[in-house]
Short mmCIF file of C-alpha atoms in Angstrom, two decimals:
data_model
loop_
_atom_site.label_atom_id
_atom_site.label_comp_id
_atom_site.label_asym_id
_atom_site.label_seq_id
_atom_site.Cartn_x
_atom_site.Cartn_y
_atom_site.Cartn_z
CA UNK A 1 110.28 91.05 61.75
CA UNK A 2 109.15 88.21 63.18
CA UNK A 3 111.73 85.37 62.02
CA UNK A 4 109.63 81.86 61.19
CA UNK A 5 111.35 79.71 64.17
CA UNK A 6 110.28 82.09 66.41
CA UNK A 7 107.13 81.52 68.38
CA UNK A 8 103.91 84.06 67.57
CA UNK A 9 103.27 85.70 71.08
CA UNK A 10 99.18 84.33 71.43
CA UNK A 11 97.92 86.76 74.43
CA UNK A 12 95.30 84.45 74.87
CA UNK A 13 96.53 81.47 74.91
CA UNK A 14 96.43 78.36 72.21
CA UNK A 15 94.08 74.97 72.26
CA UNK A 16 96.94 73.44 73.01
CA UNK A 17 97.51 75.55 76.33
CA UNK A 18 94.65 77.84 77.64
CA UNK A 19 95.46 80.34 79.18
CA UNK A 20 92.78 81.17 82.84
CA UNK A 21 93.52 84.97 84.05
CA UNK A 22 91.82 85.92 87.51
CA UNK A 23 92.38 87.79 90.26
CA UNK A 24 93.32 86.94 93.60
CA UNK A 25 92.66 89.64 96.53
CA UNK A 26 93.16 89.80 100.07
CA UNK A 27 91.60 91.45 102.92
CA UNK A 28 92.75 91.88 106.27
CA UNK A 29 91.84 93.29 110.30
CA UNK A 30 95.34 94.28 112.31
CA UNK A 31 96.36 95.86 115.18
CA UNK A 32 97.93 98.48 114.19
CA UNK A 33 101.75 99.22 115.35
CA UNK A 34 102.25 103.12 116.45
CA UNK A 35 100.08 105.49 117.98
CA UNK A 36 100.49 109.64 116.79
CA UNK A 37 99.59 112.64 118.68
CA UNK A 38 99.31 115.96 118.08
CA UNK A 39 99.96 118.72 120.87
CA UNK A 40 99.78 122.83 119.94
CA UNK A 41 100.97 124.57 122.48
CA UNK A 42 100.22 127.94 123.32
CA UNK A 43 101.49 131.49 124.78
CA UNK A 44 100.15 134.57 124.83
CA UNK A 45 101.29 138.22 126.13
CA UNK A 46 101.14 141.94 125.91
CA UNK A 47 104.20 141.84 124.92
CA UNK A 48 107.15 139.97 122.26
CA UNK A 49 109.58 138.86 125.43
CA UNK A 50 106.86 137.76 127.31
CA UNK A 51 105.03 136.00 124.73
CA UNK A 52 108.47 133.85 123.70
CA UNK A 53 109.48 133.01 127.48
CA UNK A 54 106.08 131.69 127.85
CA UNK A 55 106.12 129.90 125.01
CA UNK A 56 109.55 128.44 125.88
CA UNK A 57 108.83 127.12 129.11
CA UNK A 58 106.04 125.60 128.02
CA UNK A 59 107.71 124.06 125.19
CA UNK A 60 110.38 122.77 126.88
CA UNK A 61 107.77 121.11 129.43
CA UNK A 62 105.77 119.28 126.94
CA UNK A 63 109.16 118.08 125.07
CA UNK A 64 110.39 117.34 128.54
CA UNK A 65 107.63 114.59 129.93
CA UNK A 66 107.41 113.46 126.05
CA UNK A 67 110.92 111.73 126.77
CA UNK A 68 110.55 110.99 130.16
CA UNK A 69 108.23 107.66 128.98
CA UNK A 70 112.05 107.08 127.00
CA UNK A 71 111.85 103.89 124.44
CA UNK A 72 107.24 104.16 124.41
CA UNK A 73 107.89 106.75 122.24
CA UNK A 74 109.60 106.17 119.36
CA UNK A 75 109.83 109.66 117.01
CA UNK A 76 109.84 113.27 118.14
CA UNK A 77 109.39 116.42 115.96
CA UNK A 78 108.80 120.03 117.00
CA UNK A 79 106.27 120.91 113.44
CA UNK A 80 105.65 124.94 112.80
CA UNK A 81 105.94 127.85 115.07
CA UNK A 82 104.93 131.15 114.82
CA UNK A 83 104.64 134.68 117.38
CA UNK A 84 101.74 136.09 115.85
CA UNK A 85 101.27 140.48 116.85
CA UNK A 86 97.64 140.74 117.55
CA UNK A 87 96.92 144.91 115.97
CA UNK A 88 94.39 146.65 118.03
CA UNK A 89 90.39 147.10 116.68
CA UNK A 90 90.10 149.94 117.42
CA UNK A 91 92.20 153.42 116.57
CA UNK A 92 94.03 154.50 114.67
CA UNK A 93 97.69 153.60 113.72
CA UNK A 94 99.18 150.30 114.04
CA UNK A 95 98.44 149.96 118.27
CA UNK A 96 99.71 146.01 118.71
CA UNK A 97 97.12 145.25 121.09
CA UNK A 98 99.22 141.44 122.19
CA UNK A 99 101.13 138.58 120.74
CA UNK A 100 100.20 134.88 120.33
CA UNK A 101 102.80 132.69 119.64
CA UNK A 102 102.61 128.71 119.21
CA UNK A 103 104.43 125.81 118.72
CA UNK A 104 103.91 122.48 117.23
CA UNK A 105 104.97 119.05 118.43
CA UNK A 106 104.29 115.83 116.62
CA UNK A 107 104.94 112.31 118.74
CA UNK A 108 105.01 108.66 118.16
CA UNK A 109 104.33 105.76 120.84
CA UNK A 110 104.52 102.10 119.74
CA UNK A 111 103.20 101.68 124.32
CA UNK A 112 99.63 101.82 123.91
CA UNK A 113 99.19 101.91 127.56
CA UNK A 114 101.38 104.58 128.11
CA UNK A 115 99.56 107.11 125.59
CA UNK A 116 96.31 107.18 128.09
CA UNK A 117 98.42 109.12 130.53
CA UNK A 118 100.53 110.70 128.34
CA UNK A 119 98.21 112.79 126.92
CA UNK A 120 95.80 112.94 129.92
CA UNK A 121 99.82 114.46 131.67
CA UNK A 122 99.92 116.89 128.22
CA UNK A 123 96.74 118.20 128.69
CA UNK A 124 96.91 119.32 132.02
CA UNK A 125 99.35 121.33 130.88
CA UNK A 126 98.70 125.70 130.68
CA UNK A 127 97.47 126.11 127.19
CA UNK A 128 98.81 123.16 125.49
CA UNK A 129 96.40 121.14 122.57
CA UNK A 130 96.27 117.55 121.65
CA UNK A 131 94.81 115.79 119.13
CA UNK A 132 94.74 112.10 118.55
CA UNK A 133 95.55 109.21 118.55
CA UNK A 134 96.33 108.57 114.87
CA UNK A 135 97.09 104.63 114.70
CA UNK A 136 98.67 103.09 111.45
CA UNK A 137 100.93 100.21 110.80
CA UNK A 138 104.99 100.77 109.92
CA UNK A 139 104.96 100.88 106.32
CA UNK A 140 107.69 97.67 106.26
CA UNK A 141 104.67 95.83 108.54
CA UNK A 142 104.67 92.03 108.13
CA UNK A 143 100.81 92.87 108.02
CA UNK A 144 101.57 94.23 104.32
CA UNK A 145 103.56 91.12 103.32
CA UNK A 146 100.50 88.09 104.93
CA UNK A 147 98.03 89.76 102.66
CA UNK A 148 100.10 90.12 99.66
CA UNK A 149 101.20 86.27 100.25
CA UNK A 150 97.35 85.61 100.91
CA UNK A 151 96.12 87.33 97.49
CA UNK A 152 98.42 84.68 95.34
CA UNK A 153 97.41 82.07 97.12
CA UNK A 154 93.75 83.00 96.61
CA UNK A 155 94.12 82.77 92.56
CA UNK A 156 95.78 80.57 92.84
CA UNK A 157 92.88 78.33 94.85
CA UNK A 158 90.59 80.45 92.02
CA UNK A 159 92.54 78.95 88.99
CA UNK A 160 93.26 76.12 90.20
CA UNK A 161 88.63 75.64 90.84
CA UNK A 162 88.43 76.60 87.43
CA UNK A 163 90.89 74.11 85.47
CA UNK A 164 88.78 71.10 87.60
CA UNK A 165 86.21 72.75 86.02
CA UNK A 166 87.68 71.24 83.09
CA UNK A 167 88.60 68.29 84.13
CA UNK A 168 92.27 69.49 83.46
CA UNK A 169 94.66 71.13 85.26
CA UNK A 170 96.97 74.26 85.93
CA UNK A 171 100.29 74.45 83.76
CA UNK A 172 102.41 76.58 84.50
CA UNK A 173 102.20 80.60 85.99
CA UNK A 174 102.94 83.06 82.81
CA UNK A 175 102.58 86.54 84.68
CA UNK A 176 101.94 87.66 88.13
CA UNK A 177 101.79 91.91 88.42
CA UNK A 178 99.98 93.94 91.23
CA UNK A 179 96.97 95.52 90.69
CA UNK A 180 97.26 99.14 88.12
CA UNK A 181 101.47 97.82 87.42
CA UNK A 182 101.40 98.87 84.28
CA UNK A 183 99.42 101.67 84.25
CA UNK A 184 99.97 105.43 85.89
CA UNK A 185 99.06 105.19 89.45
CA UNK A 186 96.40 108.27 90.47
CA UNK A 187 96.61 109.98 93.51
CA UNK A 188 94.05 109.59 95.76
CA UNK A 189 93.20 111.66 98.82
CA UNK A 190 93.31 110.17 102.13
CA UNK A 191 90.28 108.11 103.50
CA UNK A 192 87.88 109.78 106.18
CA UNK A 193 87.60 107.61 109.27
CA UNK A 194 90.84 106.34 109.09
CA UNK A 195 92.16 107.90 112.80
CA UNK A 196 90.08 108.40 115.87
CA UNK A 197 90.52 111.99 117.01
CA UNK A 198 90.25 113.42 120.48
CA UNK A 199 90.99 116.96 121.36
CA UNK A 200 91.64 118.72 125.03
CA UNK A 201 92.28 122.26 125.79
CA UNK A 202 93.44 122.53 129.80
CA UNK A 203 94.53 124.77 132.39
CA UNK A 204 96.28 124.59 135.28
CA UNK A 205 94.36 121.33 137.66
CA UNK A 206 94.57 121.11 140.50
CA UNK A 207 95.29 117.20 141.26
CA UNK A 208 96.27 114.90 138.37
CA UNK A 209 93.18 113.06 136.52
CA UNK A 210 92.59 109.96 135.46
CA UNK A 211 94.44 107.78 132.40
CA UNK A 212 92.49 108.15 129.22
CA UNK A 213 91.38 104.40 128.25
CA UNK A 214 92.33 104.81 124.49
CA UNK A 215 91.16 101.73 123.12
CA UNK A 216 93.71 101.44 119.29
CA UNK A 217 92.19 100.90 115.97
CA UNK A 218 92.34 97.99 114.13
CA UNK A 219 93.56 98.48 110.80
CA UNK A 220 92.27 97.36 107.29
CA UNK A 221 95.20 96.30 104.99
CA UNK A 222 94.23 95.38 101.90
CA UNK A 223 96.13 93.55 98.58
CA UNK A 224 95.41 92.92 95.41
CA UNK A 225 97.12 90.90 92.27
CA UNK A 226 95.84 89.68 88.41
CA UNK A 227 97.13 86.67 87.79
CA UNK A 228 97.83 84.47 84.23
CA UNK A 229 98.61 80.38 84.17
CA UNK A 230 98.13 77.78 81.10
CA UNK A 231 96.60 74.76 82.08
CA UNK A 232 96.47 71.35 80.32
CA UNK A 233 94.01 70.94 77.07
CA UNK A 234 90.48 70.32 78.75
CA UNK A 235 88.74 66.95 77.23
CA UNK A 236 85.53 68.94 76.48
#
């Protein structure tokens, strides 16, 4: 129970302390910081051992090539591996016709100059498929902070303009919150068109192919906040 001396919470302000509620937004376009490519190395053989041997050799060749770019490669990870028997379509029984093997590798690069050359050289390897690049920002990128700060400044400017239109001025900040901060965040599917994709599959090449010219895709960064202010009572 509220005591007589305790101030009563009035969500919409009072005549002596009117409130202004505004929304601040920021939309930026910045250069990407990371490019990610997917590499799938495959092998096929009439028996399990030959398929495994070829797959092991091609996987090592692809990894050595990526590692040769040194600091340009920020992360290198091996994902799914499989070796699958293919049964003969004709005849009875479990007669295995051939074995298929594959290894998936993911590489993240920060040097986009090296990216085009690396993807081209990888695509020149036997039974190697390259997909990507997918461009992105780091989770802690300064671009996110810049967008949040710009959203706050935009909210203050909007509230100040409302107050000036009433011939008064802002008095104090009452609340500042991210959009949806006070409600459960729904799960959104990945936005389509977030990355350019190139897919290449190549066998042996007599000459080294010219490096691909990959143009980095600009990244969109957004921030939105709700803000509430009190203002000096206007003379209406």
